[in-house]
PDB file of C-alpha atoms and ligand atoms in Angstrom:
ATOM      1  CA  UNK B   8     102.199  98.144 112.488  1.00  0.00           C
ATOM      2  CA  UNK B   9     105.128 100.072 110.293  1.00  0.00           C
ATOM      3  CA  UNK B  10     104.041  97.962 107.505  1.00  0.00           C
ATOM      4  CA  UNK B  11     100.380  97.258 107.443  1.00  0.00           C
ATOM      5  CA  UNK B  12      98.440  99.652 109.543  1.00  0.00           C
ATOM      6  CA  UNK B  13      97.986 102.434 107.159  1.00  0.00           C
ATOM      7  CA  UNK B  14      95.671 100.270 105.415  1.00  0.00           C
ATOM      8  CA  UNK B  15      94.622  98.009 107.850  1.00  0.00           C
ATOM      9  CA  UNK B  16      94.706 100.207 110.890  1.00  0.00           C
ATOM     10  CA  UNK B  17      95.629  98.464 113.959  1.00  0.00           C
ATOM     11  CA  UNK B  18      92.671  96.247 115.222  1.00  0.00           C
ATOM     12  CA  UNK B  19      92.297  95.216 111.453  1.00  0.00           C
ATOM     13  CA  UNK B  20      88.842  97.334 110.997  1.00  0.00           C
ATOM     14  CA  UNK B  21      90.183  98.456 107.719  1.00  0.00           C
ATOM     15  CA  UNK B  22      88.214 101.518 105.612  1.00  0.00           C
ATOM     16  CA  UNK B  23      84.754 100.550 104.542  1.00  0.00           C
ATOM     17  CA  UNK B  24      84.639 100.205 100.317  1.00  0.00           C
ATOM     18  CA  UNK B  25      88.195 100.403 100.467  1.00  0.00           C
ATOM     19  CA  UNK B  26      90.277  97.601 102.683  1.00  0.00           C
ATOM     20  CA  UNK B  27      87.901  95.066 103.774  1.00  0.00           C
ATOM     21  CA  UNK B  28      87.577  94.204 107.976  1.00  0.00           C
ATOM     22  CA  UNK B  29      89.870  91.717 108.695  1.00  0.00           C
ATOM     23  CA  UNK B  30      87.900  90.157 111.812  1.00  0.00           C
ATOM     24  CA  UNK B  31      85.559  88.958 109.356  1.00  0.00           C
ATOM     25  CA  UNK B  32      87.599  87.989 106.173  1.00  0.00           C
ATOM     26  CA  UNK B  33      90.459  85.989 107.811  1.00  0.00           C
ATOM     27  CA  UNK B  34      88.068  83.887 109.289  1.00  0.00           C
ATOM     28  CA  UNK B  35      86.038  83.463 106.331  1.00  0.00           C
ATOM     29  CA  UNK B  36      88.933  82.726 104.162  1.00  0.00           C
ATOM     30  CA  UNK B  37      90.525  80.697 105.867  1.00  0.00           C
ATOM     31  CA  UNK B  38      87.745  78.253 106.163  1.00  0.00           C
ATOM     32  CA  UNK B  39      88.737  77.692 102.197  1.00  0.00           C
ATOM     33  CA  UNK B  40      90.456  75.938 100.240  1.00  0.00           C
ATOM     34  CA  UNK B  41      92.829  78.388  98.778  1.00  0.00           C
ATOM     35  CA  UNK B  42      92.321  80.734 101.494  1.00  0.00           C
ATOM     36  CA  UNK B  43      95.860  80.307 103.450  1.00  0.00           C
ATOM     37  CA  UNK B  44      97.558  80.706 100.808  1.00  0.00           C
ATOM     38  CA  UNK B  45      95.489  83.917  99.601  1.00  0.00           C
ATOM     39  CA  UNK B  46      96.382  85.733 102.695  1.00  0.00           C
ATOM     40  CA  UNK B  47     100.204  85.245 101.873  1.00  0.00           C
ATOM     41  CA  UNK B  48      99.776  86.225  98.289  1.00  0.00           C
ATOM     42  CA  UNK B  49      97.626  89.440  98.270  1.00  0.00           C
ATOM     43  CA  UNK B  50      99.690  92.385  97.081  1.00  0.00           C
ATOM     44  CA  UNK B  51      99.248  93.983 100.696  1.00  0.00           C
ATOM     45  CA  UNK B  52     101.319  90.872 101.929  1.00  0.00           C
ATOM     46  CA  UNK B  53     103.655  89.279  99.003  1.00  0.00           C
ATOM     47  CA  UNK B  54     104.869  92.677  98.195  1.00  0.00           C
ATOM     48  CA  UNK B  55     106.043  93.969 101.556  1.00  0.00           C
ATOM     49  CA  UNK B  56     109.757  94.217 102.355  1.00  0.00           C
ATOM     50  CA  UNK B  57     109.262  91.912 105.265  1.00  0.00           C
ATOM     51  CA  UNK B  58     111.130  88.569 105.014  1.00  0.00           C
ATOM     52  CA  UNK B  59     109.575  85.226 104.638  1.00  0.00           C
ATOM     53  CA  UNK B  60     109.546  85.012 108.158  1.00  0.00           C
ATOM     54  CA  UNK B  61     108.553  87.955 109.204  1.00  0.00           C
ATOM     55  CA  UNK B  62     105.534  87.846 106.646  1.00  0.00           C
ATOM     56  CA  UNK B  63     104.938  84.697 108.415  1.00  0.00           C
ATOM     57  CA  UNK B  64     105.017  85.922 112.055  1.00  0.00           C
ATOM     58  CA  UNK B  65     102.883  89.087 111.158  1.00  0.00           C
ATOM     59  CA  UNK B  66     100.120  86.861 109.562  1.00  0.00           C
ATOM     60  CA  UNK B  67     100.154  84.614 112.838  1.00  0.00           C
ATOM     61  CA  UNK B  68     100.009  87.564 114.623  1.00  0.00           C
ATOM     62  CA  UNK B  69      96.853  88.974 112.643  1.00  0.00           C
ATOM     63  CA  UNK B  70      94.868  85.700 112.707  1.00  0.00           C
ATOM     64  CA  UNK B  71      95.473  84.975 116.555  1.00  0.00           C
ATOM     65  CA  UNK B  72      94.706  88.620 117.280  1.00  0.00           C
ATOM     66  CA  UNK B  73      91.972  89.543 114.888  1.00  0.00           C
ATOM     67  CA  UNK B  74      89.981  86.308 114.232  1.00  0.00           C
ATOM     68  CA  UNK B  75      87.382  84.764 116.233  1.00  0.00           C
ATOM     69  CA  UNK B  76      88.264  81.721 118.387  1.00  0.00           C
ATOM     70  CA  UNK B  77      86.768  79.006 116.519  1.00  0.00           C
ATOM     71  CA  UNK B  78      89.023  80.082 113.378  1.00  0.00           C
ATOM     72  CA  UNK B  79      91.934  80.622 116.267  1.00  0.00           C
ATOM     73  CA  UNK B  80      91.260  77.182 118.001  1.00  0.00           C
ATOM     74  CA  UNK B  81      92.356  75.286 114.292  1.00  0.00           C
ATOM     75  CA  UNK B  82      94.741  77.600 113.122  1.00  0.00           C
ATOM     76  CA  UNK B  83      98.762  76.440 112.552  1.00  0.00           C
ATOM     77  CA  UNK B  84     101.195  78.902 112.177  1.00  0.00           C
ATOM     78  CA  UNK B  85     102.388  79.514 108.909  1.00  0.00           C
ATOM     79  CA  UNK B  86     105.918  78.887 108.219  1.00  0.00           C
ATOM     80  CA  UNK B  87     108.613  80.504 106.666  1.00  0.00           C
ATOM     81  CA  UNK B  88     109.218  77.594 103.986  1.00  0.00           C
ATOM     82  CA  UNK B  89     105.660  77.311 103.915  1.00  0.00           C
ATOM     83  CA  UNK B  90     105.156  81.471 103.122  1.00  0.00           C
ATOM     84  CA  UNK B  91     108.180  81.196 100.894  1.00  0.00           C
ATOM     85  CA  UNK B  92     105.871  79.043  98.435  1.00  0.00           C
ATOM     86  CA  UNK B  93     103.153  80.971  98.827  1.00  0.00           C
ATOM     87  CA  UNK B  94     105.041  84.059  97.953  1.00  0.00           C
ATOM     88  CA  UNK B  95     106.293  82.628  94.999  1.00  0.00           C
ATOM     89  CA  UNK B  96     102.709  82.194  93.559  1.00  0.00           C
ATOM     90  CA  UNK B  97     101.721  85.337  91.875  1.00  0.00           C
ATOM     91  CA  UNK B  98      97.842  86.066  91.848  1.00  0.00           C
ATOM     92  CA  UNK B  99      97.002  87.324  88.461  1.00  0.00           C
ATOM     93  CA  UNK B 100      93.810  89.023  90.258  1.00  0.00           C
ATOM     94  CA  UNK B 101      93.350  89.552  93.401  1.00  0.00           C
ATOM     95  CA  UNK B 102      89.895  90.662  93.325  1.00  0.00           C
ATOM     96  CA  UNK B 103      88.753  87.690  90.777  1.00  0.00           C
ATOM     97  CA  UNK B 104      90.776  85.287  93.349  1.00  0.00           C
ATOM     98  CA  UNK B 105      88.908  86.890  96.232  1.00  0.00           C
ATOM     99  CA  UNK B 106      85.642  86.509  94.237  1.00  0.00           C
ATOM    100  CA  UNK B 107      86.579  82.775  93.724  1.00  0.00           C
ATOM    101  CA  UNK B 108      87.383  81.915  97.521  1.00  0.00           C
ATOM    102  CA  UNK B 109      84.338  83.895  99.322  1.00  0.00           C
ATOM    103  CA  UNK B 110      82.477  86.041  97.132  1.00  0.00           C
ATOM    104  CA  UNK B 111      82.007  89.694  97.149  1.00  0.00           C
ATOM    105  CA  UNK B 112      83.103  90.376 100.624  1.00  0.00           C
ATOM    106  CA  UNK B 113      80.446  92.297 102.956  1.00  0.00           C
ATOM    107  CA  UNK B 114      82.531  94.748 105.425  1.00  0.00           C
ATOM    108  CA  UNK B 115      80.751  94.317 108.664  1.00  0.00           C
ATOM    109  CA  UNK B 116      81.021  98.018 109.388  1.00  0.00           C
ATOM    110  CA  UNK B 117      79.488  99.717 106.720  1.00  0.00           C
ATOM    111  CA  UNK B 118      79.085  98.542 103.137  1.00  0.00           C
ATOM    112  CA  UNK B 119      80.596  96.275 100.496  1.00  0.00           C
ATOM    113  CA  UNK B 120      84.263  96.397  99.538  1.00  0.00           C
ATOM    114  CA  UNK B 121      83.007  96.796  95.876  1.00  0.00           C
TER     115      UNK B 121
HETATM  116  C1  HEC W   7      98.046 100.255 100.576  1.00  0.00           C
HETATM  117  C2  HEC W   7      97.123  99.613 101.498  1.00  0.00           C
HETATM  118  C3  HEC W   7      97.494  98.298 102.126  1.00  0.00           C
HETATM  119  C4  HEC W   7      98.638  98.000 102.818  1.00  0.00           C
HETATM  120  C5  HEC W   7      99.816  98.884 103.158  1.00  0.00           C
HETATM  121  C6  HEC W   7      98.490  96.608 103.235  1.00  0.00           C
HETATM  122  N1  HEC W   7      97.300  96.108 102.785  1.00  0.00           N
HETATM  123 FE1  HEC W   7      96.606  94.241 103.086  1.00  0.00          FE
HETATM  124  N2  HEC W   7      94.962  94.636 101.964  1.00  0.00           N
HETATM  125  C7  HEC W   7      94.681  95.844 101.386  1.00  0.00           C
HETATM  126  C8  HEC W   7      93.486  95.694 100.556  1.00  0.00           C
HETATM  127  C9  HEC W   7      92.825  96.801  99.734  1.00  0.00           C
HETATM  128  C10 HEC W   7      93.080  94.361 100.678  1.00  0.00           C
HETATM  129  C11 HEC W   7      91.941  93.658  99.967  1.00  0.00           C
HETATM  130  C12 HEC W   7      92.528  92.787  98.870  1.00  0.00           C
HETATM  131  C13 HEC W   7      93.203  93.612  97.849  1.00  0.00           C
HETATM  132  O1  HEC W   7      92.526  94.394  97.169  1.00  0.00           O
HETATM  133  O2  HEC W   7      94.444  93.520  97.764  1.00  0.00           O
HETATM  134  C14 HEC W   7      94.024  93.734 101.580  1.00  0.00           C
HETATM  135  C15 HEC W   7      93.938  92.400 101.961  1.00  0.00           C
HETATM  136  C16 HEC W   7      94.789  91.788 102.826  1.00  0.00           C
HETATM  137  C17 HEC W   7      94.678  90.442 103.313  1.00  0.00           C
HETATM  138  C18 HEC W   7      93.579  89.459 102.949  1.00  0.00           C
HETATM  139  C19 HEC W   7      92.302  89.793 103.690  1.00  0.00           C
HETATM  140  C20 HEC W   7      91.172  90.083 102.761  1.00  0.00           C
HETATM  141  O3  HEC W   7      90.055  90.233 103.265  1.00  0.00           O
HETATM  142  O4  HEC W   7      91.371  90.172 101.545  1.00  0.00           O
HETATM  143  C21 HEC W   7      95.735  90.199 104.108  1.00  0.00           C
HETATM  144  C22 HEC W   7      96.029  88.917 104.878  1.00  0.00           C
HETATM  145  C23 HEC W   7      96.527  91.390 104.120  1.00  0.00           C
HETATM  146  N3  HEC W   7      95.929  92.337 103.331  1.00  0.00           N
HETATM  147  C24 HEC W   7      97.714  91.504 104.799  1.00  0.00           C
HETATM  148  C25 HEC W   7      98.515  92.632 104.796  1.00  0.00           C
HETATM  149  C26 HEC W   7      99.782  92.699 105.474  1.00  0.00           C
HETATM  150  C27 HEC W   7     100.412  91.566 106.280  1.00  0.00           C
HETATM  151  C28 HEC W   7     100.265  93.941 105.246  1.00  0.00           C
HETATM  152  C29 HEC W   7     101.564  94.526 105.722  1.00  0.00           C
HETATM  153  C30 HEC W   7     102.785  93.741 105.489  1.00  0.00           C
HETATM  154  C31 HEC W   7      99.297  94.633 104.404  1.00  0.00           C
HETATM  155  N4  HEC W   7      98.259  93.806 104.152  1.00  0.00           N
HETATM  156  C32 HEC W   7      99.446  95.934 103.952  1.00  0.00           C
HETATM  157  C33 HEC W   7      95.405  97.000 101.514  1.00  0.00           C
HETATM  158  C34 HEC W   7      96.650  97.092 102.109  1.00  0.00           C
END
């Protein structure tokens, strides 16, 4: 909540155009390949001050309290070897890299995130 609410705001709604709704995009991306990994390395995530393993318990936290129970039902916990790698992967875009995994991303309430 310290860390990630401003943006995110705490049911993961986000702003419309601005942070995308995480009920729909974790779900989404994490249905591809690439997509795990994505979640660790956004800026929002790989540049926090949390530890590996706190990055890692915040991210289960989102996903098993923000994404739908299908996505929830084949989820694994990330790691904190397993975010350490991520980490360690810089995205040279985020938005081209977002593009890549699931297109332009439609925020469920109200508008594009373009
Ligand atoms: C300054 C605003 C801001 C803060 C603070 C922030 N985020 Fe984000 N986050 C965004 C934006 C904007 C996106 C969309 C991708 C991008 O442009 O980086 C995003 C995307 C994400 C995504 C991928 C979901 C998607 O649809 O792209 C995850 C996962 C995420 N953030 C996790 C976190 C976590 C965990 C924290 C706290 C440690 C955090 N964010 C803090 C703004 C923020």
């Amino acid at each position: 909540m310290i860390h990630c609410q401003g943006c995110h705001v705490p049911d993961g709604r986000g702003f419309p155009g601005r942070v995308p709704d995480m009920r729909a995009t974790l779900p989404l991306l994490l249905s591809v390949e690439g997509g795990r990994a994505f979640l660790v390395q956004v800026p929002g995530s790989a540049m926090s001050t949390l530890t590996n393993d706190r990055l890692a318990a915040t991210l289960n936290w989102m996903v098993r309290n923000m994404a739908d129970e299908a996505t929830i039902s084949t989820f694994t916990d990330y790691t904190e070897t397993e975010v350490g790698q991520m980490r360690a992967v810089r995205l040279e875009d985020v938005f081209t890299t977002r593009d890549a995994l699931i297109g332009h991303l439609e925020n469920e309430h109200g508008g594009s995130t373009e």
